[in-house]
Short mmCIF file of C-alpha atoms in Angstrom, two decimals:
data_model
loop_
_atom_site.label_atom_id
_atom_site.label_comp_id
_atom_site.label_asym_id
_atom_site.label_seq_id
_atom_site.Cartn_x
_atom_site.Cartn_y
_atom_site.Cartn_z
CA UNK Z 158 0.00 0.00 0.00
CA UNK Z 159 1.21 3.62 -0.90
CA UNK Z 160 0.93 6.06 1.40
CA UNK Z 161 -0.96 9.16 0.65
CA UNK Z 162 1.22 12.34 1.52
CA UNK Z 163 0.01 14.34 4.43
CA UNK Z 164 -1.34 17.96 3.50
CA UNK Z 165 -0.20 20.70 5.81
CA UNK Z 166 -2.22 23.83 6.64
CA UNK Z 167 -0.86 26.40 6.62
CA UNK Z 168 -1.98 28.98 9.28
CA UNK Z 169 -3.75 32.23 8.45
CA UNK Z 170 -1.92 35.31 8.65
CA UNK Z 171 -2.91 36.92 12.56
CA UNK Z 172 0.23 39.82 12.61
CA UNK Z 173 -1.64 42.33 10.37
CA UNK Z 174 -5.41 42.39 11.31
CA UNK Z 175 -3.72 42.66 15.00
CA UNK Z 176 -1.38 45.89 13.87
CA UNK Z 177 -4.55 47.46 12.02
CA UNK Z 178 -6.60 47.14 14.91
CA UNK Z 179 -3.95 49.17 17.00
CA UNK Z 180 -3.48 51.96 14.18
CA UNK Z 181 -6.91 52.51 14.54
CA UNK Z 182 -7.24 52.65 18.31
CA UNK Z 183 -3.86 54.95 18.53
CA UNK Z 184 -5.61 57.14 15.88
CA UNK Z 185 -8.88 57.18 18.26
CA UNK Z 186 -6.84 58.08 21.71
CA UNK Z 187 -4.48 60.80 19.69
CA UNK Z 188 -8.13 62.54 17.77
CA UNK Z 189 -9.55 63.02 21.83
CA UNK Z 190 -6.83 64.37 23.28
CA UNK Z 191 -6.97 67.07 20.36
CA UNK Z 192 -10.44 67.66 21.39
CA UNK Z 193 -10.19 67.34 24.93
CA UNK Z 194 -7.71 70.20 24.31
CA UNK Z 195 -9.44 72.37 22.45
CA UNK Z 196 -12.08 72.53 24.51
CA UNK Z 197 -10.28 72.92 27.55
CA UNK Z 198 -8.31 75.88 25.91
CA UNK Z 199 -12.15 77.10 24.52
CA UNK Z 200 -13.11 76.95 28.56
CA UNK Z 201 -10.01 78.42 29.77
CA UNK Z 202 -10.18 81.15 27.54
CA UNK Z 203 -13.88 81.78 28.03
CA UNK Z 204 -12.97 82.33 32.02
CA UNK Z 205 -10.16 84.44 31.63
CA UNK Z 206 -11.37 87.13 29.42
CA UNK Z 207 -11.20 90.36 30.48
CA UNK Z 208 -13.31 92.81 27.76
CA UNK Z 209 -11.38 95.67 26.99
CA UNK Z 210 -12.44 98.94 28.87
CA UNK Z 211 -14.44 101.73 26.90
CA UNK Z 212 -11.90 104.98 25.63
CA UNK Z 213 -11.72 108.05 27.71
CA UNK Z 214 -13.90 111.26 26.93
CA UNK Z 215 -17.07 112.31 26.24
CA UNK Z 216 -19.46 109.98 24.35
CA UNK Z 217 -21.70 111.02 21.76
CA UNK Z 218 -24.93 111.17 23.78
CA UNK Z 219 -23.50 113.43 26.42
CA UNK Z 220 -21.85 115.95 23.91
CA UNK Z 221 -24.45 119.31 23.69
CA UNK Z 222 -24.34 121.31 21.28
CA UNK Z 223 -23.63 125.40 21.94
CA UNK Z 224 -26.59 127.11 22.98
CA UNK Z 225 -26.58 131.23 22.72
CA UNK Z 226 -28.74 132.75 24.95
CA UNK Z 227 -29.11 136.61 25.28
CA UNK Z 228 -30.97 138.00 28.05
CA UNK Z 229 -32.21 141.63 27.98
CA UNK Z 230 -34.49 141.10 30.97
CA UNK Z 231 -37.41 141.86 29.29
CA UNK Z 232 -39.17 139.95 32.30
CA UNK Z 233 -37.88 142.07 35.13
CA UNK Z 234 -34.48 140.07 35.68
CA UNK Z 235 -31.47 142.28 37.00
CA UNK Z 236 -29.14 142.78 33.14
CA UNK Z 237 -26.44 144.80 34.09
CA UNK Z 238 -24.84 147.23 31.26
CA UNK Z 239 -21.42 145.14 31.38
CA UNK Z 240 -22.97 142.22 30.34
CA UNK Z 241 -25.37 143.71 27.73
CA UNK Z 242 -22.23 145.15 26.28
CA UNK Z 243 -20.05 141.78 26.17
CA UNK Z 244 -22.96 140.00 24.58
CA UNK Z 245 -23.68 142.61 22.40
CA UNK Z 246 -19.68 142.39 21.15
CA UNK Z 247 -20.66 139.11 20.12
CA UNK Z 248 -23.10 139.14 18.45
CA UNK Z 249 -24.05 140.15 14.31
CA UNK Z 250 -24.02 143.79 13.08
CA UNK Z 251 -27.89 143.46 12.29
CA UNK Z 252 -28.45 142.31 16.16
CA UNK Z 253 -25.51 143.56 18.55
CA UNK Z 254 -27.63 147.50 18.29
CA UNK Z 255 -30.64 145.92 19.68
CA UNK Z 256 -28.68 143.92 22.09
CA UNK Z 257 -27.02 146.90 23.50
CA UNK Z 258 -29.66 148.62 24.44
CA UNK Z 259 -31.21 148.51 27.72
CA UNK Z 260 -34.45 146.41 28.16
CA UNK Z 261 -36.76 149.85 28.79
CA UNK Z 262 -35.53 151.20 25.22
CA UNK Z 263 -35.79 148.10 23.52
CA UNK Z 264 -39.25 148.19 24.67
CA UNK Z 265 -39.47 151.56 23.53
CA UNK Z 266 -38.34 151.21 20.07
CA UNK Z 267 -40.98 148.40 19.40
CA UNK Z 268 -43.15 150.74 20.48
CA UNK Z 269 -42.52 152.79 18.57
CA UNK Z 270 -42.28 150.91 15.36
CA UNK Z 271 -45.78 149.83 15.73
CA UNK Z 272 -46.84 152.91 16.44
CA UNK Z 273 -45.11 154.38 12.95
CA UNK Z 274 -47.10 151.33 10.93
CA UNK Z 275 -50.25 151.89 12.10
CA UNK Z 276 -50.04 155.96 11.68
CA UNK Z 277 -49.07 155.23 8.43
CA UNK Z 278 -52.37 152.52 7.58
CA UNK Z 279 -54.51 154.81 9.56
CA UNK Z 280 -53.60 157.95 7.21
CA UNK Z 281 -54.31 155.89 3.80
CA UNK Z 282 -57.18 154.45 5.32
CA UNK Z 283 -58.71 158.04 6.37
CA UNK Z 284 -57.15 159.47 2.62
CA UNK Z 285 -59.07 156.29 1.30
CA UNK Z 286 -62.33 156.70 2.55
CA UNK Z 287 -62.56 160.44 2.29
CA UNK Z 288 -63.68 161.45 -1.54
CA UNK Z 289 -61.13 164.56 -2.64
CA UNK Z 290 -62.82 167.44 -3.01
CA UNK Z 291 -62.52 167.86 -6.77
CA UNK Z 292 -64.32 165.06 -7.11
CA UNK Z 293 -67.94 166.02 -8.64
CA UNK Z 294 -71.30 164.38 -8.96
CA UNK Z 295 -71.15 163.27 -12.28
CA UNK Z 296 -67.95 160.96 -10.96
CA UNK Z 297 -69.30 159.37 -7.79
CA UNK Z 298 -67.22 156.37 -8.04
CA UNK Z 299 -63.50 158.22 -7.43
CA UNK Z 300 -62.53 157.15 -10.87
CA UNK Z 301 -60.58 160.29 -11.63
CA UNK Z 302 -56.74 160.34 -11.20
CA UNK Z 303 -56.25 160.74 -7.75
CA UNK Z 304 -58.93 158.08 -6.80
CA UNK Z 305 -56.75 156.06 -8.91
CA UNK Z 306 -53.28 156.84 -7.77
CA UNK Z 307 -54.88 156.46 -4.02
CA UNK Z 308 -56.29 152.76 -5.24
CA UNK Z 309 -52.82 151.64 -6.59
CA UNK Z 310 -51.22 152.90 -2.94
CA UNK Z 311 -53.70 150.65 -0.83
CA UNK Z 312 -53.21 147.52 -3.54
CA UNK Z 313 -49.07 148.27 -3.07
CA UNK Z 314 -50.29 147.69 0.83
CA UNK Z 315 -52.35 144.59 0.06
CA UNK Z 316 -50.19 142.81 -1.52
CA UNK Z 317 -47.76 142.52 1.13
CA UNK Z 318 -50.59 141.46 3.90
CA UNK Z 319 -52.06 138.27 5.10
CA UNK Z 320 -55.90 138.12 3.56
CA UNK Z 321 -57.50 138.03 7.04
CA UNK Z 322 -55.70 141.11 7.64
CA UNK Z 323 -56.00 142.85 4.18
CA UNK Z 324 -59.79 141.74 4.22
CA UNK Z 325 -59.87 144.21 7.87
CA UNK Z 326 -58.40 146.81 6.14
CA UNK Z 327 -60.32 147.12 3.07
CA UNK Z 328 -64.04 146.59 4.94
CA UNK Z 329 -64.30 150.12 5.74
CA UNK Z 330 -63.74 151.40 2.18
CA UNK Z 331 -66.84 151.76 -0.02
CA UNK Z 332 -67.20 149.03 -2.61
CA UNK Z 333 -65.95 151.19 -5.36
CA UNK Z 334 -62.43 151.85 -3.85
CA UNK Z 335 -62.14 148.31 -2.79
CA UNK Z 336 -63.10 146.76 -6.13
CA UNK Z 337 -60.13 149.34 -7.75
CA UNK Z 338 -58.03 147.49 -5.30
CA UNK Z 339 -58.95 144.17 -5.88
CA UNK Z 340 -58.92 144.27 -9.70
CA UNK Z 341 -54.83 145.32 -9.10
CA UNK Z 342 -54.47 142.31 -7.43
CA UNK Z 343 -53.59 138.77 -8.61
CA UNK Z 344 -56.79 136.93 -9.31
CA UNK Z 345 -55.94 134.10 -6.67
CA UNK Z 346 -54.69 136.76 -3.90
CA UNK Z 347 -58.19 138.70 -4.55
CA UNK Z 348 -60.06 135.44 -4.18
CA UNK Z 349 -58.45 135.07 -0.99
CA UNK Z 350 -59.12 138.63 0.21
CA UNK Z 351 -62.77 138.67 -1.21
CA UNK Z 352 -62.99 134.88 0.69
CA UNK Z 353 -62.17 136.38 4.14
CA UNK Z 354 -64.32 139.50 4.21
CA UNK Z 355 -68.02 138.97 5.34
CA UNK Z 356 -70.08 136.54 2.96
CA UNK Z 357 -72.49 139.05 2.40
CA UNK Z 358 -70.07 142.02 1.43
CA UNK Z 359 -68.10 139.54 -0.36
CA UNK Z 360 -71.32 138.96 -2.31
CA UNK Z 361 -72.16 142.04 -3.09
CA UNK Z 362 -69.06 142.95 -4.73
CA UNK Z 363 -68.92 139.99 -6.68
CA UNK Z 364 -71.99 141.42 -8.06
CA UNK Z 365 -70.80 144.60 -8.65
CA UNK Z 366 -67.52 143.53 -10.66
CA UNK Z 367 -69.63 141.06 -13.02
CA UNK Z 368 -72.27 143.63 -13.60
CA UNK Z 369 -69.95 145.46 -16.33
CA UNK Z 370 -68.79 141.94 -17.65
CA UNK Z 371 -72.62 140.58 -18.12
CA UNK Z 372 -73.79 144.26 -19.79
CA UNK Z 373 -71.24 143.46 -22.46
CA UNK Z 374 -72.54 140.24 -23.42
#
């Protein structure tokens, strides 16, 4: 009998699953102690911080800005003449006269302006509603030349007022002289005017300045 040759296994390989298995759990240790790290450094950082303090001076809320403030004692406070003159040096040309002056003649001088306006309304007005004395019978409504020239003077005044107050002005006048002044006007600034005097005065010269207007049709 021949004997049958014996097969020999050959054993499997153990060496590198073994050293792959410790790469791996090196790898593992070595990635959380990085992490471990940074988070203690993230923690350590966090609890010593110290934010840095604000800059010195004035912040933006708490800067004012320069007030001037002049006061002539117009309310019975004690201005001496010192400090009316210092503030006075300060001030513009067009104010530092007015400033200067003591609060009695300041009061004065308004005064006195008003007073100088309303002389001067009061004397057209009177001129106004007084007919001159050439005028005759035949020319009731003051159309001659110095009703005119006296018309144009008022509408000069008119123009330069607030309605409410030109509408005051002109209800004294007799319709005739106001019409003369309201047909100088601008057709929007006589609308106002004719708008603020009384509805039924308003009415009756818009009657009176159509009449020539439908008498041409």
């Amino acid at each position: 009998m021949t004997e049958e040759p014996e097969i020999q296994e050959t054993p499997e390989p153990e060496a590198a699953p073994k050293s792959r298995g410790k790469i791996i759990l090196l790898a593992g240790l070595l990635a959380g102690v990085f992490l471990l790290a940074a988070v203690g450094n993230y923690f350590h950082l966090k609890a010593t911080y110290v934010p840095p303090e604000p800059a010195a001076g004035p912040t933006h809320d708490e800067v004012e800005a320069p007030l001037m403030v002049i006061d002539l004692g117009i309310l019975g406070s004690e201005v001496s003449g010192d400090s009316l003159t210092a503030e006075a040096a300060s001030l513009p040309d067009s104010v530092a006269p007015v400033a200067a002056m003591s609060p009695e003649d300041s009061l004065k001088l308004v005064l006195q302006q008003l007073e100088t306006e309303n002389r001067a309304k009061d004397s057209l007005l009177a001129a106004a509603a007084e007919p001159p004395a050439s005028q005759t019978k035949a020319d009731p409504a003051g159309t001659d030349s110095t009703g005119l020239k006296r018309s144009a003077k008022l509408a000069k005044i008119v123009e330069n007022m607030e309605p409410e107050d030109a509408a005051r002005m002109l209800e004294p006048l007799s319709d005739d002289i106001v019409i003369h002044i309201l047909l100088r006007l601008k057709q929007r600034q006589a609308a106002e005017v004719m708008a603020a005097l009384p509805p039924s005065r308003a009415a009756g010269l818009s009657r009176a300045i159509m009449e020539p207007v439908v008498q041409r049709q």
